């Protein structure tokens, strides 16, 4: 039955985001005990949430009859102190996804071009089409961003350009010189949305924050998240860093109370849990080495990763995904990212990594 409602025509072209499958769904579908299933699909922290965050969130439960602080005063203060900016440089979102939507509200619309790379985070094209803007997809180079080609794709109609560094879903990392040159050469009327969701996993990241502190780049919006290194994906807390004038504009489209009280308490405590961050980085580095060495020994093509996941070429990604699920291992098939021959494996604990590799070896030799 067709609906008589006159829906927004832009919705016809909006793809639907497909998340990694939850453990409960796979267990129920395949008749497996939930505790026997491991999830290495969504780039989550295998060590779990920060213990300090858990304690702070438990304490916050007693005040849930009250609305949260709509401006997240204490979280912004701590965050500003940690990264060396002012609170006026910060906006909080219900995950980084909401920050992307803020940019859409502020700058996108019919007749506007938005530039991003092939093999990019799926939400960039979703938000672009949601606001009726025109997606300009620049072919990838070695599975990563071709930054010179992205610069060349900018036209007078371009208002936003997205770069993720490290990139999701491929884990590639732009070189320091290329990235700095790119940021310098993007025209001032084009907003650079620099997605740094995985920056904490890098040993020597390119630091773009001085550009914000000096006011040198009014068209730069840096996005970061509490979902990855801090292990708080379930809370949905992301943040944007930019010049106060841009932040003030984005605040006009932010929903009231978009960061709930438990999320604020958990994120605030996580910022001081340096031990959890250190252990997460160490576990991730070991896991990347483990898979890289194993794939080399197996003579299987993979993409060296700078993030907390790794891509493996398996010829038929959907088949391998399905077979792994039967063994209680959830990974991510990448046909939706135009990479049907690949799967993405999030780094787990050493035990989870070994179990995933054993299952892969069995499937790939069948």
Short mmCIF file of C-alpha atoms in Angstrom, two decimals:
data_model
loop_
_atom_site.label_atom_id
_atom_site.label_comp_id
_atom_site.label_asym_id
_atom_site.label_seq_id
_atom_site.Cartn_x
_atom_site.Cartn_y
_atom_site.Cartn_z
CA UNK A 1 0.00 0.00 0.00
CA UNK A 2 1.48 3.34 -1.04
CA UNK A 3 1.50 6.20 1.43
CA UNK A 4 -0.48 9.37 0.69
CA UNK A 5 2.16 11.41 2.51
CA UNK A 6 4.30 13.74 0.41
CA UNK A 7 7.70 12.79 1.77
CA UNK A 8 10.82 14.84 1.34
CA UNK A 9 12.07 13.82 -2.14
CA UNK A 10 15.67 13.87 -0.90
CA UNK A 11 14.88 10.72 1.11
CA UNK A 12 14.61 8.68 -2.08
CA UNK A 13 18.39 8.81 -2.50
CA UNK A 14 19.41 8.43 1.15
CA UNK A 15 21.11 5.08 1.83
CA UNK A 16 20.43 3.35 5.15
CA UNK A 17 23.36 2.85 7.51
CA UNK A 18 23.90 -0.83 8.31
CA UNK A 19 25.75 -1.32 11.62
CA UNK A 20 27.77 -4.33 12.69
CA UNK A 21 25.53 -7.15 13.86
CA UNK A 22 24.87 -7.35 17.61
CA UNK A 23 25.96 -10.47 19.48
CA UNK A 24 22.38 -11.15 20.61
CA UNK A 25 21.05 -11.17 17.02
CA UNK A 26 23.65 -13.63 15.79
CA UNK A 27 23.23 -15.89 18.83
CA UNK A 28 19.44 -15.95 18.42
CA UNK A 29 19.58 -16.54 14.67
CA UNK A 30 22.11 -19.38 14.82
CA UNK A 31 21.03 -20.92 18.11
CA UNK A 32 24.34 -20.14 19.82
CA UNK A 33 24.85 -19.20 23.48
CA UNK A 34 25.44 -15.41 23.53
CA UNK A 35 28.51 -15.85 25.73
CA UNK A 36 30.08 -18.02 23.02
CA UNK A 37 29.91 -15.28 20.36
CA UNK A 38 32.63 -12.67 19.89
CA UNK A 39 32.15 -9.42 18.00
CA UNK A 40 35.05 -8.04 15.97
CA UNK A 41 32.90 -5.96 13.64
CA UNK A 42 32.43 -2.39 14.87
CA UNK A 43 35.87 -1.17 15.98
CA UNK A 44 34.86 -1.24 19.63
CA UNK A 45 37.30 -1.36 22.53
CA UNK A 46 37.86 -5.04 23.43
CA UNK A 47 38.97 -4.09 26.96
CA UNK A 48 35.55 -2.62 27.66
CA UNK A 49 34.71 0.78 29.13
CA UNK A 50 37.07 2.74 31.31
CA UNK A 51 36.66 1.42 34.89
CA UNK A 52 36.69 4.99 36.13
CA UNK A 53 33.85 5.79 33.76
CA UNK A 54 31.81 2.85 35.03
CA UNK A 55 32.15 4.03 38.62
CA UNK A 56 31.19 7.60 37.71
CA UNK A 57 28.16 6.46 35.73
CA UNK A 58 26.93 4.29 38.60
CA UNK A 59 27.11 7.30 40.88
CA UNK A 60 25.14 9.38 38.37
CA UNK A 61 22.19 6.99 38.45
CA UNK A 62 20.78 8.55 41.61
CA UNK A 63 20.15 11.85 39.79
CA UNK A 64 18.35 10.55 36.71
CA UNK A 65 15.14 12.32 37.73
CA UNK A 66 16.89 15.57 36.82
CA UNK A 67 17.63 16.88 33.34
CA UNK A 68 21.31 16.76 32.37
CA UNK A 69 23.42 19.90 32.17
CA UNK A 70 22.38 21.18 28.75
CA UNK A 71 25.79 22.78 28.20
CA UNK A 72 27.84 19.93 29.71
CA UNK A 73 29.89 22.50 31.64
CA UNK A 74 32.23 20.14 33.51
CA UNK A 75 32.83 17.83 30.56
CA UNK A 76 33.67 20.78 28.31
CA UNK A 77 35.98 22.25 30.95
CA UNK A 78 37.91 19.01 31.37
CA UNK A 79 38.04 18.36 27.63
CA UNK A 80 39.29 21.89 26.91
CA UNK A 81 41.98 21.47 29.54
CA UNK A 82 43.07 18.11 28.14
CA UNK A 83 43.49 19.22 24.52
CA UNK A 84 44.55 22.81 25.14
CA UNK A 85 41.65 24.78 23.69
CA UNK A 86 38.89 26.98 25.13
CA UNK A 87 35.41 25.72 25.87
CA UNK A 88 34.18 28.09 23.15
CA UNK A 89 36.08 25.87 20.69
CA UNK A 90 34.01 22.79 21.58
CA UNK A 91 30.65 21.33 20.66
CA UNK A 92 29.40 17.96 21.89
CA UNK A 93 27.37 15.51 19.84
CA UNK A 94 25.46 12.29 20.26
CA UNK A 95 28.43 10.53 18.71
CA UNK A 96 30.51 12.06 15.92
CA UNK A 97 27.58 11.29 13.63
CA UNK A 98 25.65 14.17 15.13
CA UNK A 99 28.57 16.54 14.53
CA UNK A 100 28.39 15.55 10.86
CA UNK A 101 24.69 16.39 10.89
CA UNK A 102 25.45 19.79 12.43
CA UNK A 103 27.68 20.52 9.44
CA UNK A 104 24.88 19.41 7.17
CA UNK A 105 22.37 21.76 8.78
CA UNK A 106 24.80 24.64 8.60
CA UNK A 107 26.18 24.28 5.07
CA UNK A 108 24.48 21.63 2.95
CA UNK A 109 21.47 21.91 0.69
CA UNK A 110 20.34 21.57 -2.93
CA UNK A 111 22.96 22.92 -5.33
CA UNK A 112 25.81 22.35 -2.86
CA UNK A 113 28.70 19.98 -3.61
CA UNK A 114 30.19 17.88 -0.82
CA UNK A 115 33.53 16.15 -1.49
CA UNK A 116 34.71 12.90 0.07
CA UNK A 117 36.80 9.91 -0.86
CA UNK A 118 35.81 6.54 -2.24
CA UNK A 119 35.84 3.98 0.62
CA UNK A 120 34.84 6.65 3.15
CA UNK A 121 32.81 6.45 6.36
CA UNK A 122 29.25 5.64 5.30
CA UNK A 123 27.67 8.55 7.18
CA UNK A 124 29.29 11.21 4.96
CA UNK A 125 27.22 10.30 1.87
CA UNK A 126 24.14 9.61 4.01
CA UNK A 127 24.15 13.10 5.52
CA UNK A 128 25.04 14.69 2.20
CA UNK A 129 22.01 13.17 0.50
CA UNK A 130 19.80 13.79 3.54
CA UNK A 131 20.24 17.53 3.04
CA UNK A 132 19.78 17.29 -0.72
CA UNK A 133 23.40 18.16 -1.50
CA UNK A 134 25.44 16.64 -4.32
CA UNK A 135 28.04 14.00 -3.33
CA UNK A 136 31.37 14.29 -5.18
CA UNK A 137 33.20 10.98 -4.73
CA UNK A 138 36.93 11.11 -5.49
CA UNK A 139 38.51 7.75 -6.45
CA UNK A 140 40.75 6.35 -3.74
CA UNK A 141 44.50 5.93 -4.10
CA UNK A 142 45.88 2.73 -2.59
CA UNK A 143 42.59 2.39 -0.71
CA UNK A 144 43.12 5.77 0.97
CA UNK A 145 42.50 9.44 0.29
CA UNK A 146 43.94 10.97 -2.86
CA UNK A 147 44.24 14.41 -1.30
CA UNK A 148 45.53 16.25 -4.41
CA UNK A 149 42.62 14.83 -6.42
CA UNK A 150 40.20 15.88 -3.69
CA UNK A 151 41.56 19.42 -3.86
CA UNK A 152 41.12 19.37 -7.62
CA UNK A 153 37.48 18.29 -7.16
CA UNK A 154 36.59 21.52 -5.33
CA UNK A 155 34.43 23.88 -7.37
CA UNK A 156 32.60 27.14 -6.60
CA UNK A 157 29.64 24.95 -5.53
CA UNK A 158 31.68 23.07 -2.91
CA UNK A 159 30.94 23.91 0.72
CA UNK A 160 32.16 20.85 2.67
CA UNK A 161 35.01 18.36 2.26
CA UNK A 162 35.39 15.29 4.50
CA UNK A 163 38.66 13.57 5.40
CA UNK A 164 39.06 10.75 7.93
CA UNK A 165 42.61 10.21 9.14
CA UNK A 166 43.11 7.31 9.89
CA UNK A 167 40.39 6.33 7.46
CA UNK A 168 37.44 4.09 8.18
CA UNK A 169 36.86 1.49 6.73
CA UNK A 170 40.34 0.98 5.24
CA UNK A 171 42.67 2.02 8.10
CA UNK A 172 44.91 4.03 5.76
CA UNK A 173 46.82 7.08 6.94
CA UNK A 174 47.63 10.19 4.90
CA UNK A 175 51.22 11.38 5.03
CA UNK A 176 52.04 14.35 7.22
CA UNK A 177 53.17 16.54 4.32
CA UNK A 178 50.17 15.69 2.16
CA UNK A 179 47.72 16.37 4.98
CA UNK A 180 49.24 19.71 5.99
CA UNK A 181 49.42 20.81 2.36
CA UNK A 182 45.79 19.83 1.87
CA UNK A 183 44.56 21.76 4.92
CA UNK A 184 46.52 24.80 3.79
CA UNK A 185 45.23 24.73 0.22
CA UNK A 186 41.50 24.14 0.76
CA UNK A 187 39.77 27.45 -0.06
CA UNK A 188 38.55 29.40 2.99
CA UNK A 189 34.90 29.16 1.92
CA UNK A 190 35.00 25.33 2.10
CA UNK A 191 34.60 23.65 5.48
CA UNK A 192 37.20 20.94 6.14
CA UNK A 193 35.66 18.26 8.35
CA UNK A 194 38.65 16.33 9.69
CA UNK A 195 37.46 13.08 11.26
CA UNK A 196 39.98 11.97 13.90
CA UNK A 197 37.99 9.17 15.52
CA UNK A 198 41.09 6.93 15.60
CA UNK A 199 43.80 9.52 16.24
CA UNK A 200 44.57 8.23 19.75
CA UNK A 201 45.90 4.99 18.25
CA UNK A 202 48.69 6.83 16.41
CA UNK A 203 52.20 7.14 17.84
CA UNK A 204 52.96 10.44 16.09
CA UNK A 205 49.75 12.01 14.77
CA UNK A 206 49.58 15.20 12.77
CA UNK A 207 48.47 17.83 15.30
CA UNK A 208 46.05 20.28 13.72
CA UNK A 209 44.95 21.79 17.03
CA UNK A 210 47.48 24.67 16.84
CA UNK A 211 45.55 25.91 13.81
CA UNK A 212 42.46 26.13 16.01
CA UNK A 213 44.29 27.74 18.92
CA UNK A 214 45.80 30.44 16.68
CA UNK A 215 42.59 31.06 14.81
CA UNK A 216 44.49 30.28 11.62
CA UNK A 217 41.80 28.08 10.03
CA UNK A 218 38.22 29.31 10.51
CA UNK A 219 37.11 26.65 8.02
CA UNK A 220 38.46 23.65 9.97
CA UNK A 221 36.23 21.40 12.07
CA UNK A 222 38.00 18.53 13.85
CA UNK A 223 35.87 15.62 15.06
CA UNK A 224 36.82 13.18 17.81
CA UNK A 225 34.97 10.58 19.85
CA UNK A 226 34.77 8.71 23.14
CA UNK A 227 33.63 5.55 21.33
CA UNK A 228 36.99 4.06 20.41
CA UNK A 229 40.01 4.53 22.69
CA UNK A 230 37.84 5.21 25.78
CA UNK A 231 35.54 2.24 25.18
CA UNK A 232 32.30 4.22 25.48
CA UNK A 233 30.63 3.47 22.13
CA UNK A 234 27.33 2.69 23.86
CA UNK A 235 27.14 6.17 25.37
CA UNK A 236 27.35 8.02 22.02
CA UNK A 237 29.59 10.96 22.86
CA UNK A 238 31.55 12.79 20.17
CA UNK A 239 32.88 16.30 19.94
CA UNK A 240 33.86 18.94 17.44
CA UNK A 241 36.71 21.44 17.72
CA UNK A 242 36.63 24.65 15.72
CA UNK A 243 36.69 28.43 15.89
CA UNK A 244 34.11 29.96 18.27
CA UNK A 245 32.19 31.58 15.41
CA UNK A 246 31.61 28.21 13.73
CA UNK A 247 30.84 26.51 17.05
CA UNK A 248 28.24 29.18 17.83
CA UNK A 249 26.55 28.56 14.49
CA UNK A 250 26.51 24.79 15.04
CA UNK A 251 25.04 25.26 18.53
CA UNK A 252 21.93 26.71 16.90
CA UNK A 253 21.10 23.35 15.34
CA UNK A 254 22.05 21.18 18.32
CA UNK A 255 19.15 19.51 20.10
CA UNK A 256 18.73 20.46 23.79
CA UNK A 257 20.15 17.87 26.20
CA UNK A 258 21.76 15.86 23.39
CA UNK A 259 24.34 14.44 25.83
CA UNK A 260 22.58 12.66 28.66
CA UNK A 261 23.68 12.78 32.30
CA UNK A 262 25.16 9.26 32.38
CA UNK A 263 27.12 9.92 29.20
CA UNK A 264 28.51 13.18 30.60
CA UNK A 265 29.59 11.48 33.84
CA UNK A 266 31.23 8.58 32.02
CA UNK A 267 33.07 10.72 29.48
CA UNK A 268 34.30 13.11 32.17
CA UNK A 269 35.81 10.30 34.23
CA UNK A 270 37.26 8.53 31.18
CA UNK A 271 39.38 11.57 30.31
CA UNK A 272 41.47 11.00 33.43
CA UNK A 273 41.78 7.23 33.04
CA UNK A 274 45.18 7.27 31.35
CA UNK A 275 45.90 3.68 32.39
CA UNK A 276 42.91 2.39 30.41
CA UNK A 277 44.01 4.38 27.36
CA UNK A 278 47.56 3.03 27.66
CA UNK A 279 46.40 -0.58 27.96
CA UNK A 280 44.06 -0.13 25.00
CA UNK A 281 46.86 1.23 22.82
CA UNK A 282 49.19 -1.60 23.82
CA UNK A 283 46.56 -4.26 23.15
CA UNK A 284 45.77 -2.71 19.78
CA UNK A 285 49.42 -2.58 18.70
CA UNK A 286 49.88 -6.26 19.63
CA UNK A 287 46.72 -7.21 17.78
CA UNK A 288 47.71 -5.39 14.60
CA UNK A 289 51.10 -7.12 14.65
CA UNK A 290 49.46 -10.49 15.28
CA UNK A 291 47.10 -10.25 12.31
CA UNK A 292 49.67 -8.64 9.99
CA UNK A 293 52.23 -11.38 10.62
CA UNK A 294 49.59 -14.09 10.30
CA UNK A 295 48.23 -12.75 7.01
CA UNK A 296 51.74 -12.47 5.60
CA UNK A 297 52.40 -16.10 6.54
CA UNK A 298 49.11 -17.08 4.91
CA UNK A 299 50.10 -15.09 1.80
CA UNK A 300 46.82 -13.20 2.01
CA UNK A 301 46.44 -9.60 0.86
CA UNK A 302 45.63 -7.11 3.63
CA UNK A 303 45.76 -3.35 4.08
CA UNK A 304 48.27 -2.17 6.72
CA UNK A 305 46.21 -0.31 9.29
CA UNK A 306 46.81 2.73 11.49
CA UNK A 307 43.54 2.24 13.39
CA UNK A 308 42.00 -0.49 15.58
CA UNK A 309 40.93 -2.79 12.75
CA UNK A 310 42.43 -4.44 9.70
CA UNK A 311 41.11 -5.37 6.23
CA UNK A 312 41.68 -8.81 4.72
CA UNK A 313 40.99 -9.83 1.13
CA UNK A 314 39.07 -13.11 1.09
CA UNK A 315 37.56 -13.09 -2.46
CA UNK A 316 33.96 -13.45 -1.26
CA UNK A 317 33.50 -11.28 1.80
CA UNK A 318 29.85 -12.17 2.36
CA UNK A 319 30.54 -15.91 2.30
CA UNK A 320 33.41 -15.64 4.78
CA UNK A 321 31.31 -13.35 6.99
CA UNK A 322 28.49 -15.91 7.01
CA UNK A 323 30.83 -18.83 7.72
CA UNK A 324 32.56 -16.97 10.55
CA UNK A 325 29.19 -16.22 12.15
CA UNK A 326 28.43 -19.95 12.25
CA UNK A 327 31.58 -20.29 14.36
CA UNK A 328 30.48 -17.49 16.66
CA UNK A 329 32.78 -14.80 15.21
CA UNK A 330 31.23 -11.56 13.93
CA UNK A 331 33.30 -9.43 11.52
CA UNK A 332 32.22 -6.82 8.97
CA UNK A 333 31.59 -7.59 5.29
CA UNK A 334 32.40 -4.62 3.08
CA UNK A 335 30.23 -4.96 -0.01
CA UNK A 336 28.36 -1.87 1.18
CA UNK A 337 31.66 0.01 0.95
CA UNK A 338 32.33 -1.21 -2.62
CA UNK A 339 34.81 -3.75 -1.28
CA UNK A 340 32.96 -7.07 -1.73
CA UNK A 341 36.14 -9.16 -1.69
CA UNK A 342 37.16 -7.87 1.75
CA UNK A 343 36.23 -8.22 5.41
CA UNK A 344 37.11 -5.82 8.21
CA UNK A 345 38.28 -7.31 11.48
CA UNK A 346 38.31 -5.19 14.63
CA UNK A 347 41.23 -5.84 16.96
CA UNK A 348 40.09 -7.88 19.95
CA UNK A 349 41.77 -9.34 22.99
CA UNK A 350 44.61 -11.82 22.28
CA UNK A 351 42.19 -14.69 22.87
CA UNK A 352 39.58 -13.22 20.50
CA UNK A 353 42.20 -12.54 17.84
CA UNK A 354 43.47 -16.11 18.00
CA UNK A 355 39.97 -17.52 17.80
CA UNK A 356 39.16 -15.34 14.79
CA UNK A 357 42.37 -16.36 13.01
CA UNK A 358 41.77 -20.07 13.66
CA UNK A 359 38.25 -19.76 12.24
CA UNK A 360 39.54 -17.86 9.20
CA UNK A 361 42.19 -20.47 8.46
CA UNK A 362 39.60 -23.22 8.55
CA UNK A 363 37.23 -21.34 6.23
CA UNK A 364 39.87 -20.15 3.78
CA UNK A 365 41.32 -23.64 3.33
CA UNK A 366 37.97 -25.40 2.87
#
